Tab-separated table of N, CA and C in Angstrom:
chain	number	residue	atom	x	y	z
A	1101	UNK	N	105.713	108.301	139.054
A	1101	UNK	CA	105.123	107.027	139.494
A	1101	UNK	C	104.325	106.454	138.157
A	1102	UNK	N	104.474	105.175	137.934
A	1102	UNK	CA	103.790	104.449	136.819
A	1102	UNK	C	102.342	103.938	137.372
A	1103	UNK	N	101.266	104.314	136.644
A	1103	UNK	CA	100.143	103.608	136.753
A	1103	UNK	C	99.594	102.934	135.590
A	1104	UNK	N	98.646	102.349	135.673
A	1104	UNK	CA	98.043	101.337	134.462
A	1104	UNK	C	96.465	101.614	134.297
A	1105	UNK	N	96.189	101.362	132.961
A	1105	UNK	CA	94.876	101.530	132.724
A	1105	UNK	C	94.031	100.658	133.510
A	1106	UNK	N	92.863	100.868	134.074
A	1106	UNK	CA	92.159	100.038	134.846
A	1106	UNK	C	91.292	98.884	134.101
A	1107	UNK	N	91.366	99.049	132.568
A	1107	UNK	CA	90.763	98.108	131.776
A	1107	UNK	C	91.804	97.056	131.029
A	1108	UNK	N	92.787	97.635	130.620
A	1108	UNK	CA	93.701	96.795	129.887
A	1108	UNK	C	95.077	96.722	130.372
A	1109	UNK	N	95.446	97.584	131.430
A	1109	UNK	CA	96.686	97.562	132.174
A	1109	UNK	C	97.826	98.336	131.232
A	1110	UNK	N	97.498	99.176	130.527
A	1110	UNK	CA	98.475	99.970	129.771
A	1110	UNK	C	99.074	100.662	130.651
A	1111	UNK	N	100.437	100.715	130.552
A	1111	UNK	CA	101.187	101.685	131.712
A	1111	UNK	C	101.291	102.999	131.278
A	1112	UNK	N	101.410	104.017	132.145
A	1112	UNK	CA	101.466	105.353	131.834
A	1112	UNK	C	102.995	105.638	131.301
A	1113	UNK	N	103.910	104.618	131.210
A	1113	UNK	CA	105.375	105.092	130.700
A	1113	UNK	C	105.060	104.961	129.045
A	1114	UNK	N	104.024	104.570	128.552
A	1114	UNK	CA	103.988	104.457	127.124
A	1114	UNK	C	103.902	105.661	126.614
A	1115	UNK	N	104.705	106.163	125.550
A	1115	UNK	CA	104.632	107.471	124.954
A	1115	UNK	C	103.193	107.847	124.631
A	1116	UNK	N	103.026	109.033	124.932
A	1116	UNK	CA	101.667	109.683	124.365
A	1116	UNK	C	100.246	109.025	124.799
A	1117	UNK	N	100.478	108.213	125.817
A	1117	UNK	CA	99.323	107.617	126.318
A	1117	UNK	C	98.706	108.682	127.315
A	1118	UNK	N	97.185	108.723	127.108
A	1118	UNK	CA	96.395	109.596	128.022
A	1118	UNK	C	95.409	108.915	128.849
A	1119	UNK	N	95.210	109.499	129.975
A	1119	UNK	CA	94.314	108.727	130.873
A	1119	UNK	C	93.188	109.724	131.211
A	1120	UNK	N	91.902	109.079	131.258
A	1120	UNK	CA	90.875	109.852	131.724
A	1120	UNK	C	90.046	109.088	132.494
A	1121	UNK	N	89.785	109.423	133.811
A	1121	UNK	CA	89.133	108.505	134.903
A	1121	UNK	C	89.826	107.092	134.982
A	1122	UNK	N	91.182	107.033	134.764
A	1122	UNK	CA	91.745	105.872	134.893
A	1122	UNK	C	91.931	104.929	133.792
A	1123	UNK	N	91.206	105.483	132.558
A	1123	UNK	CA	91.202	104.537	131.386
A	1123	UNK	C	91.925	105.193	130.197
A	1124	UNK	N	92.689	104.436	129.540
A	1124	UNK	CA	93.654	104.990	128.532
A	1124	UNK	C	92.956	105.246	127.320
A	1125	UNK	N	93.436	106.227	126.519
A	1125	UNK	CA	92.889	106.623	125.281
A	1125	UNK	C	92.352	105.435	124.486
A	1126	UNK	N	93.167	104.369	124.325
A	1126	UNK	CA	92.937	103.220	123.380
A	1126	UNK	C	91.575	102.632	123.869
A	1127	UNK	N	91.340	102.339	125.315
A	1127	UNK	CA	90.318	101.757	125.765
A	1127	UNK	C	89.048	102.693	125.352
A	1128	UNK	N	89.124	103.942	125.621
A	1128	UNK	CA	88.033	104.951	125.196
A	1128	UNK	C	87.717	104.781	123.894
A	1129	UNK	N	88.666	104.698	122.871
A	1129	UNK	CA	88.520	104.603	121.472
A	1129	UNK	C	87.772	103.329	121.205
A	1130	UNK	N	88.150	102.173	121.779
A	1130	UNK	CA	87.399	101.052	121.567
A	1130	UNK	C	85.943	101.008	121.851
A	1131	UNK	N	85.450	101.831	122.940
A	1131	UNK	CA	84.247	101.971	123.234
A	1131	UNK	C	83.559	102.851	122.419
A	1132	UNK	N	84.169	103.810	121.871
A	1132	UNK	CA	83.641	104.863	120.982
A	1132	UNK	C	83.316	104.222	119.609
A	1133	UNK	N	84.264	103.358	118.991
A	1133	UNK	CA	84.036	102.701	117.804
A	1133	UNK	C	82.727	101.955	117.667
A	1134	UNK	N	82.208	101.512	118.841
A	1134	UNK	CA	81.100	100.524	118.979
A	1134	UNK	C	79.795	101.613	118.502
A	1135	UNK	N	79.851	102.870	118.642
A	1135	UNK	CA	78.555	103.588	118.593
A	1135	UNK	C	78.812	103.927	116.960
A	1136	UNK	N	79.844	103.557	116.270
A	1136	UNK	CA	80.045	104.214	114.748
A	1136	UNK	C	79.019	103.358	113.796
A	1137	UNK	N	78.391	104.039	112.964
A	1137	UNK	CA	77.457	103.266	111.815
A	1137	UNK	C	78.514	102.927	110.772
A	1138	UNK	N	79.138	101.866	110.840
A	1138	UNK	CA	80.002	101.220	109.942
A	1138	UNK	C	79.542	101.137	108.570
A	1139	UNK	N	78.355	100.851	108.377
A	1139	UNK	CA	77.673	100.639	106.843
A	1139	UNK	C	77.863	102.008	106.348
A	1140	UNK	N	77.363	103.237	107.116
A	1140	UNK	CA	77.413	104.439	106.462
A	1140	UNK	C	78.907	104.817	106.167
A	1141	UNK	N	79.719	104.603	107.140
A	1141	UNK	CA	81.099	104.827	106.832
A	1141	UNK	C	81.600	104.249	105.462
A	1142	UNK	N	81.230	102.863	105.409
A	1142	UNK	CA	81.677	102.239	103.898
A	1142	UNK	C	81.008	102.703	102.869
A	1143	UNK	N	79.785	103.457	102.804
A	1143	UNK	CA	79.272	103.993	101.701
A	1143	UNK	C	80.171	105.492	101.520
A	1144	UNK	N	80.520	105.992	102.468
A	1144	UNK	CA	81.404	107.285	102.395
A	1144	UNK	C	82.585	106.952	101.939
A	1145	UNK	N	83.167	105.807	102.259
A	1145	UNK	CA	84.633	105.379	101.673
A	1145	UNK	C	84.486	105.104	100.235
A	1146	UNK	N	83.617	104.420	99.831
A	1146	UNK	CA	83.074	104.125	98.384
A	1146	UNK	C	82.984	105.347	97.527
A	1147	UNK	N	82.307	106.402	98.147
A	1147	UNK	CA	82.176	107.725	97.524
A	1147	UNK	C	83.435	108.390	97.475
A	1148	UNK	N	84.259	108.378	98.228
A	1148	UNK	CA	85.576	108.981	98.189
A	1148	UNK	C	86.352	108.305	97.177
A	1149	UNK	N	86.528	107.006	97.279
A	1149	UNK	CA	87.519	106.455	96.279
A	1149	UNK	C	86.909	106.328	94.825
A	1150	UNK	N	85.453	106.422	94.675
A	1150	UNK	CA	85.111	106.501	93.303
A	1150	UNK	C	85.257	107.898	92.627
A	1151	UNK	N	85.349	108.864	93.605
A	1151	UNK	CA	85.652	110.263	93.070
A	1151	UNK	C	87.084	110.401	92.616
A	1152	UNK	N	87.932	109.632	93.433
A	1152	UNK	CA	89.365	109.621	92.959
A	1152	UNK	C	89.799	108.848	91.913
A	1153	UNK	N	88.933	107.958	91.210
A	1153	UNK	CA	89.359	107.221	90.100
A	1153	UNK	C	89.531	108.100	88.816
A	1154	UNK	N	89.350	109.424	89.014
A	1154	UNK	CA	89.586	110.086	87.795
A	1154	UNK	C	91.043	110.522	87.518
A	1155	UNK	N	91.963	110.303	88.352
A	1155	UNK	CA	93.425	110.683	88.210
A	1155	UNK	C	93.936	109.777	86.955
A	1156	UNK	N	94.769	110.281	86.168
A	1156	UNK	CA	95.157	109.350	84.957
A	1156	UNK	C	96.124	108.294	85.343
A	1157	UNK	N	96.865	108.330	86.271
A	1157	UNK	CA	98.068	107.307	86.614
A	1157	UNK	C	97.527	106.637	88.038
A	1158	UNK	N	97.425	107.363	88.911
A	1158	UNK	CA	97.152	106.709	90.366
A	1158	UNK	C	95.891	107.329	90.971
A	1159	UNK	N	95.175	106.510	91.673
A	1159	UNK	CA	93.925	107.007	92.199
A	1159	UNK	C	94.136	107.467	93.572
A	1160	UNK	N	95.235	107.059	94.249
A	1160	UNK	CA	95.606	107.627	95.736
A	1160	UNK	C	97.050	107.151	96.011
A	1161	UNK	N	97.573	107.598	97.211
A	1161	UNK	CA	98.755	107.633	97.678
A	1161	UNK	C	98.583	106.479	98.981
A	1162	UNK	N	99.419	105.606	99.214
A	1162	UNK	CA	99.452	104.971	100.495
A	1162	UNK	C	100.899	105.255	101.116
A	1163	UNK	N	100.992	105.994	102.368
A	1163	UNK	CA	102.285	106.048	102.945
A	1163	UNK	C	102.723	104.409	103.303
A	1164	UNK	N	103.890	104.072	102.840
A	1164	UNK	CA	104.236	102.710	103.040
A	1164	UNK	C	105.640	102.575	103.967
A	1165	UNK	N	105.595	101.647	104.889
A	1165	UNK	CA	106.566	101.407	105.586
A	1165	UNK	C	107.287	100.093	105.627
A	1166	UNK	N	106.553	99.193	104.962
A	1166	UNK	CA	107.030	97.847	104.862
A	1166	UNK	C	106.238	97.011	105.779
A	1167	UNK	N	105.447	97.440	106.690
A	1167	UNK	CA	104.815	96.940	107.697
A	1167	UNK	C	103.422	96.289	107.265
A	1168	UNK	N	102.763	95.392	108.229
A	1168	UNK	CA	101.511	94.704	107.678
A	1168	UNK	C	100.467	95.802	107.571
A	1169	UNK	N	100.349	96.758	108.264
A	1169	UNK	CA	99.190	97.730	107.801
A	1169	UNK	C	99.193	98.380	106.488
A	1170	UNK	N	100.450	99.094	106.052
A	1170	UNK	CA	100.571	99.613	104.728
A	1170	UNK	C	100.577	98.493	103.583
A	1171	UNK	N	101.125	97.353	103.799
A	1171	UNK	CA	101.086	96.511	102.797
A	1171	UNK	C	99.667	95.802	102.636
A	1172	UNK	N	98.882	95.590	103.588
A	1172	UNK	CA	97.455	95.102	103.510
A	1172	UNK	C	96.675	96.110	102.624
A	1173	UNK	N	96.906	97.528	103.168
A	1173	UNK	CA	96.150	98.618	102.591
A	1173	UNK	C	96.466	98.595	101.130
A	1174	UNK	N	97.691	98.252	100.719
A	1174	UNK	CA	97.897	98.492	99.295
A	1174	UNK	C	97.213	97.332	98.476
A	1175	UNK	N	97.498	96.258	99.212
A	1175	UNK	CA	96.789	95.135	98.581
A	1175	UNK	C	95.396	95.026	98.399
A	1176	UNK	N	94.605	95.506	99.397
A	1176	UNK	CA	93.195	95.515	99.384
A	1176	UNK	C	92.729	96.787	98.521
A	1177	UNK	N	93.258	97.904	98.499
A	1177	UNK	CA	92.905	98.837	97.578
A	1177	UNK	C	93.108	98.247	96.049
A	1178	UNK	N	94.024	97.637	95.671
A	1178	UNK	CA	94.333	97.117	94.426
A	1178	UNK	C	93.482	96.037	94.021
A	1179	UNK	N	93.221	95.176	94.792
A	1179	UNK	CA	92.445	94.048	94.437
A	1179	UNK	C	91.121	93.775	94.817
A	1180	UNK	N	90.721	94.381	95.921
A	1180	UNK	CA	89.391	94.568	96.459
A	1180	UNK	C	88.554	95.691	95.977
A	1181	UNK	N	89.220	96.947	95.738
A	1181	UNK	CA	88.520	98.025	95.355
A	1181	UNK	C	88.975	98.316	93.921
A	1182	UNK	N	89.755	97.730	93.286
A	1182	UNK	CA	90.290	98.075	91.852
A	1182	UNK	C	90.958	99.395	91.814
A	1183	UNK	N	91.517	99.928	92.741
A	1183	UNK	CA	92.221	101.141	92.664
A	1183	UNK	C	93.679	100.919	92.233
A	1184	UNK	N	94.519	102.141	91.722
A	1184	UNK	CA	95.757	102.030	91.408
A	1184	UNK	C	96.673	102.868	92.256
A	1185	UNK	N	96.933	102.251	93.790
A	1185	UNK	CA	97.658	103.153	94.300
A	1185	UNK	C	99.218	103.328	94.138
A	1186	UNK	N	99.530	104.440	94.691
A	1186	UNK	CA	101.050	104.625	94.599
A	1186	UNK	C	101.504	104.642	96.056
A	1187	UNK	N	102.471	103.585	96.276
A	1187	UNK	CA	103.045	103.471	97.667
A	1187	UNK	C	104.218	104.264	97.879
A	1188	UNK	N	104.028	105.191	98.935
A	1188	UNK	CA	105.211	106.152	98.985
A	1188	UNK	C	105.893	105.952	100.417
A	1189	UNK	N	107.328	105.559	100.182
A	1189	UNK	CA	108.266	105.003	101.232
A	1189	UNK	C	109.143	106.079	101.541
A	1190	UNK	N	109.592	106.343	102.772
A	1190	UNK	CA	110.603	107.418	103.144
A	1190	UNK	C	111.762	106.527	103.687
A	1191	UNK	N	112.905	106.635	103.080
A	1191	UNK	CA	114.220	106.213	103.908
A	1191	UNK	C	114.200	105.235	104.896
A	1192	UNK	N	113.601	104.126	104.683
A	1192	UNK	CA	113.909	102.871	105.504
A	1192	UNK	C	115.228	102.344	105.430
A	1193	UNK	N	116.247	102.612	106.352
A	1193	UNK	CA	117.669	102.426	106.240
A	1193	UNK	C	117.905	101.148	106.742
A	1194	UNK	N	117.190	100.500	107.419
A	1194	UNK	CA	117.516	99.029	107.815
A	1194	UNK	C	116.172	98.177	107.723
A	1195	UNK	N	115.891	97.661	106.475
A	1195	UNK	CA	114.864	96.714	106.296
A	1195	UNK	C	114.867	95.551	107.089
A	1196	UNK	N	113.756	95.208	107.674
A	1196	UNK	CA	113.541	93.820	108.124
A	1196	UNK	C	113.348	92.795	107.217
A	1197	UNK	N	113.602	91.553	107.386
A	1197	UNK	CA	113.117	90.621	106.273
A	1197	UNK	C	111.496	90.720	105.898
A	1198	UNK	N	110.961	90.812	106.974
A	1198	UNK	CA	109.376	90.977	106.754
A	1198	UNK	C	109.007	92.115	105.724
A	1199	UNK	N	109.668	93.316	106.266
A	1199	UNK	CA	109.575	94.541	105.361
A	1199	UNK	C	109.991	94.351	104.162
A	1200	UNK	N	110.994	93.724	103.650
A	1200	UNK	CA	111.527	93.311	102.364
A	1200	UNK	C	110.367	92.580	101.683
A	1201	UNK	N	110.033	91.521	102.203
A	1201	UNK	CA	108.966	90.644	101.621
A	1201	UNK	C	107.781	91.326	101.386
A	1202	UNK	N	107.212	92.205	102.242
A	1202	UNK	CA	106.081	92.997	102.042
A	1202	UNK	C	106.216	93.850	100.900
A	1203	UNK	N	107.331	94.407	100.854
A	1203	UNK	CA	107.538	95.276	99.693
A	1203	UNK	C	107.534	94.667	98.446
A	1204	UNK	N	107.976	93.571	98.360
A	1204	UNK	CA	108.137	92.760	97.089
A	1204	UNK	C	106.641	92.239	96.723
A	1205	UNK	N	105.897	91.928	97.817
A	1205	UNK	CA	104.704	91.390	97.650
A	1205	UNK	C	103.763	92.448	97.235
A	1206	UNK	N	103.895	93.831	97.582
A	1206	UNK	CA	103.115	94.801	97.117
A	1206	UNK	C	103.432	95.192	95.716
A	1207	UNK	N	104.820	95.003	95.439
A	1207	UNK	CA	105.205	95.423	93.862
A	1207	UNK	C	104.682	94.342	92.909
A	1208	UNK	N	104.599	92.923	93.462
A	1208	UNK	CA	104.127	91.904	92.836
A	1208	UNK	C	102.496	91.926	92.640
A	1209	UNK	N	101.839	92.615	93.555
A	1209	UNK	CA	100.560	92.752	93.369
A	1209	UNK	C	100.051	93.795	92.339
A	1210	UNK	N	100.875	94.478	91.779
A	1210	UNK	CA	100.772	95.525	90.873
A	1210	UNK	C	100.741	96.836	91.341
A	1211	UNK	N	101.395	97.138	92.511
A	1211	UNK	CA	101.426	98.511	93.100
A	1211	UNK	C	102.864	99.000	92.881
A	1212	UNK	N	102.854	100.162	92.285
A	1212	UNK	CA	104.235	101.128	92.104
A	1212	UNK	C	104.405	101.531	93.483
A	1213	UNK	N	105.893	101.609	93.809
A	1213	UNK	CA	106.426	102.281	94.905
A	1213	UNK	C	107.410	103.199	94.733
A	1214	UNK	N	107.168	104.385	95.087
A	1214	UNK	CA	108.132	105.480	95.040
A	1214	UNK	C	108.880	105.593	96.302
A	1215	UNK	N	110.142	105.462	96.243
A	1215	UNK	CA	111.066	105.456	97.647
A	1215	UNK	C	111.760	106.938	97.455
A	1216	UNK	N	111.715	107.497	98.706
A	1216	UNK	CA	112.567	108.716	98.922
A	1216	UNK	C	113.717	108.314	99.585
A	1217	UNK	N	114.883	108.325	99.249
A	1217	UNK	CA	116.100	108.109	99.820
A	1217	UNK	C	116.698	109.292	100.363
A	1218	UNK	N	117.607	109.155	101.397
A	1218	UNK	CA	118.217	110.436	102.031
A	1218	UNK	C	119.804	110.180	101.965
A	1219	UNK	N	120.531	111.294	101.932
A	1219	UNK	CA	121.834	111.418	102.123
A	1219	UNK	C	122.138	110.899	103.718
A	1220	UNK	N	122.958	109.797	103.836
A	1220	UNK	CA	123.035	109.344	105.176
A	1220	UNK	C	123.930	110.273	105.979
A	1221	UNK	N	124.787	111.144	105.332
A	1221	UNK	CA	125.510	112.151	106.167
A	1221	UNK	C	124.837	113.068	106.676
A	1222	UNK	N	123.887	113.600	105.772
A	1222	UNK	CA	122.825	114.887	106.510
A	1222	UNK	C	122.013	114.186	107.355
A	1223	UNK	N	121.676	112.890	107.146
A	1223	UNK	CA	120.635	112.390	108.260
A	1223	UNK	C	121.385	112.165	109.699
A	1224	UNK	N	122.648	111.746	109.495
A	1224	UNK	CA	123.346	111.494	110.796
A	1224	UNK	C	123.645	112.906	111.426
A	1225	UNK	N	123.961	113.796	110.781
A	1225	UNK	CA	124.234	115.208	111.229
A	1225	UNK	C	122.940	115.923	111.736
A	1226	UNK	N	121.817	115.462	111.335
A	1226	UNK	CA	120.464	116.099	111.846
A	1226	UNK	C	120.091	115.359	113.075
A	1227	UNK	N	120.196	114.015	113.095
A	1227	UNK	CA	120.089	113.048	114.285
A	1227	UNK	C	120.908	113.496	115.426
A	1228	UNK	N	122.174	113.947	115.088
A	1228	UNK	CA	123.002	114.337	116.193
A	1228	UNK	C	122.507	115.703	116.790
A	1229	UNK	N	122.225	116.588	115.893
A	1229	UNK	CA	121.671	117.908	116.343
A	1229	UNK	C	120.386	117.920	117.032
A	1230	UNK	N	119.444	117.105	116.500
A	1230	UNK	CA	118.109	117.058	117.116
A	1230	UNK	C	118.238	116.128	118.586
A	1231	UNK	N	119.184	115.229	118.557
A	1231	UNK	CA	119.397	114.748	119.991
A	1231	UNK	C	119.916	115.570	120.927
A	1232	UNK	N	120.906	116.582	120.529
A	1232	UNK	CA	121.574	117.425	121.405
A	1232	UNK	C	120.507	118.608	121.875
A	1233	UNK	N	119.684	119.176	120.770
A	1233	UNK	CA	118.975	120.096	121.010
A	1233	UNK	C	117.569	119.806	121.670
A	1234	UNK	N	117.004	118.702	121.275
A	1234	UNK	CA	115.696	118.267	121.569
A	1234	UNK	C	115.485	116.915	122.348
A	1235	UNK	N	116.609	116.184	122.366
A	1235	UNK	CA	116.535	114.921	122.874
A	1235	UNK	C	115.810	113.822	121.954
A	1236	UNK	N	115.678	114.147	120.867
A	1236	UNK	CA	114.824	113.544	120.084
A	1236	UNK	C	115.774	113.184	118.547
A	1237	UNK	N	116.526	112.213	118.606
A	1237	UNK	CA	117.393	112.099	117.379
A	1237	UNK	C	116.694	111.858	116.024
A	1238	UNK	N	115.510	111.231	116.033
A	1238	UNK	CA	114.702	110.910	114.928
A	1238	UNK	C	113.591	111.936	114.369
A	1239	UNK	N	113.660	113.115	115.027
A	1239	UNK	CA	112.780	114.105	114.852
A	1239	UNK	C	112.743	114.369	113.256
A	1240	UNK	N	113.743	114.547	112.508
A	1240	UNK	CA	113.905	114.785	111.365
A	1240	UNK	C	113.274	113.824	110.327
A	1241	UNK	N	113.530	112.677	110.793
A	1241	UNK	CA	112.943	111.364	110.113
A	1241	UNK	C	111.398	111.404	110.270
A	1242	UNK	N	110.872	111.695	111.416
A	1242	UNK	CA	109.484	111.578	111.680
A	1242	UNK	C	108.681	112.606	110.881
A	1243	UNK	N	109.461	113.869	110.796
A	1243	UNK	CA	108.885	115.007	109.916
A	1243	UNK	C	108.818	114.474	108.288
A	1244	UNK	N	109.780	114.026	107.987
A	1244	UNK	CA	110.022	113.471	106.638
A	1244	UNK	C	109.018	112.297	106.291
A	1245	UNK	N	108.874	111.372	107.060
A	1245	UNK	CA	107.789	110.169	107.003
A	1245	UNK	C	106.614	110.993	106.855
A	1246	UNK	N	105.991	111.751	107.626
A	1246	UNK	CA	104.762	112.338	107.515
A	1246	UNK	C	104.511	113.497	106.468
A	1247	UNK	N	105.566	114.047	105.805
A	1247	UNK	CA	105.471	115.025	104.722
A	1247	UNK	C	105.768	114.365	103.545
A	1248	UNK	N	106.543	113.433	103.205
A	1248	UNK	CA	106.705	113.045	101.895
A	1248	UNK	C	105.701	112.565	101.103
A	1249	UNK	N	104.675	111.744	101.707
A	1249	UNK	CA	103.400	111.506	100.967
A	1249	UNK	C	102.632	112.451	100.752
A	1250	UNK	N	102.603	113.592	101.386
A	1250	UNK	CA	101.765	114.756	101.210
A	1250	UNK	C	102.442	115.599	100.086
A	1251	UNK	N	103.921	115.777	100.160
A	1251	UNK	CA	104.653	116.399	99.090
A	1251	UNK	C	104.314	115.701	97.771
A	1252	UNK	N	104.383	114.354	97.702
A	1252	UNK	CA	104.289	113.535	96.575
A	1252	UNK	C	102.744	113.738	95.971
A	1253	UNK	N	101.832	113.826	96.777
A	1253	UNK	CA	100.554	113.845	96.385
A	1253	UNK	C	100.316	115.343	95.694
A	1254	UNK	N	100.938	116.464	96.291
A	1254	UNK	CA	100.908	117.602	95.645
A	1254	UNK	C	101.562	117.775	94.284
A	1255	UNK	N	102.838	117.179	94.098
A	1255	UNK	CA	103.673	117.258	93.075
A	1255	UNK	C	103.037	116.354	92.141
A	1256	UNK	N	102.233	115.272	92.229
A	1256	UNK	CA	101.877	114.272	91.218
A	1256	UNK	C	100.266	114.691	90.961
A	1257	UNK	N	99.772	115.658	91.810
A	1257	UNK	CA	98.393	116.063	91.666
A	1257	UNK	C	97.317	114.712	92.047
A	1258	UNK	N	97.638	114.139	93.026
A	1258	UNK	CA	96.885	113.056	93.407
A	1258	UNK	C	96.149	113.469	94.689
A	1259	UNK	N	94.837	113.562	94.417
A	1259	UNK	CA	93.902	114.094	95.513
A	1259	UNK	C	93.706	113.208	97.033
A	1260	UNK	N	93.798	112.201	96.956
A	1260	UNK	CA	93.695	111.258	97.980
A	1260	UNK	C	94.991	110.465	98.512
A	1261	UNK	N	95.039	110.490	99.939
A	1261	UNK	CA	96.126	109.889	100.467
A	1261	UNK	C	95.526	109.066	101.698
A	1262	UNK	N	95.679	107.709	101.670
A	1262	UNK	CA	95.080	106.755	102.604
A	1262	UNK	C	95.962	106.138	103.579
A	1263	UNK	N	95.637	106.593	104.758
A	1263	UNK	CA	96.620	106.114	105.868
A	1263	UNK	C	96.147	104.784	106.489
A	1264	UNK	N	97.164	104.137	107.169
A	1264	UNK	CA	96.795	103.050	107.824
A	1264	UNK	C	96.293	103.587	109.250
A	1265	UNK	N	95.953	102.597	110.076
A	1265	UNK	CA	95.407	102.898	111.556
A	1265	UNK	C	96.368	103.851	112.185
A	1266	UNK	N	95.805	104.591	112.949
A	1266	UNK	CA	96.743	105.646	114.041
A	1266	UNK	C	96.840	104.880	115.102
A	1267	UNK	N	98.275	104.581	115.279
A	1267	UNK	CA	98.738	103.593	116.344
A	1267	UNK	C	98.336	104.248	117.795
A	1268	UNK	N	98.536	105.487	117.821
A	1268	UNK	CA	98.313	106.252	119.210
A	1268	UNK	C	96.873	106.208	119.664
A	1269	UNK	N	95.942	105.961	118.611
A	1269	UNK	CA	94.636	105.908	119.188
A	1269	UNK	C	94.217	104.207	119.439
A	1270	UNK	N	94.634	103.541	118.587
A	1270	UNK	CA	94.413	102.131	118.450
A	1270	UNK	C	95.203	101.458	119.485
A	1271	UNK	N	96.322	101.693	120.226
A	1271	UNK	CA	96.921	100.919	120.964
A	1271	UNK	C	97.368	101.637	122.193
């Protein structure tokens, strides 16, 4: 049976939604954010990014999907904070027009993009295998999307990875 959040009407059919007392995790997070000292968090953020400026080529890595969040983060880090981020993108097979435009705008803003491509035959075989074995044809893709920014950070000795918002918490 499907039930809904008593505050925002989020349905229980949404993947990974959690309810406590009839209220979804996103609504709980909205309330929790009101008690955060955002000025202190901003100071902490500046301390972290200032410490990362010591890297010779890139100050940080931003996992890049082509969406509004990662594109905005790249732009703000480059122009508001004066950082030199490296955008890391894994295997976007079918780019949307907006994603392509965002990618180009990020490049035009002076951000380098490292693209990890995949062998489509291997990807199709893994999608089939994981669908049959686990009912989740994108499991290999999800694992790669999450691991390639960290692998890149280790390989290039870049100590800071800046992620976009966490969708499961925010929405």
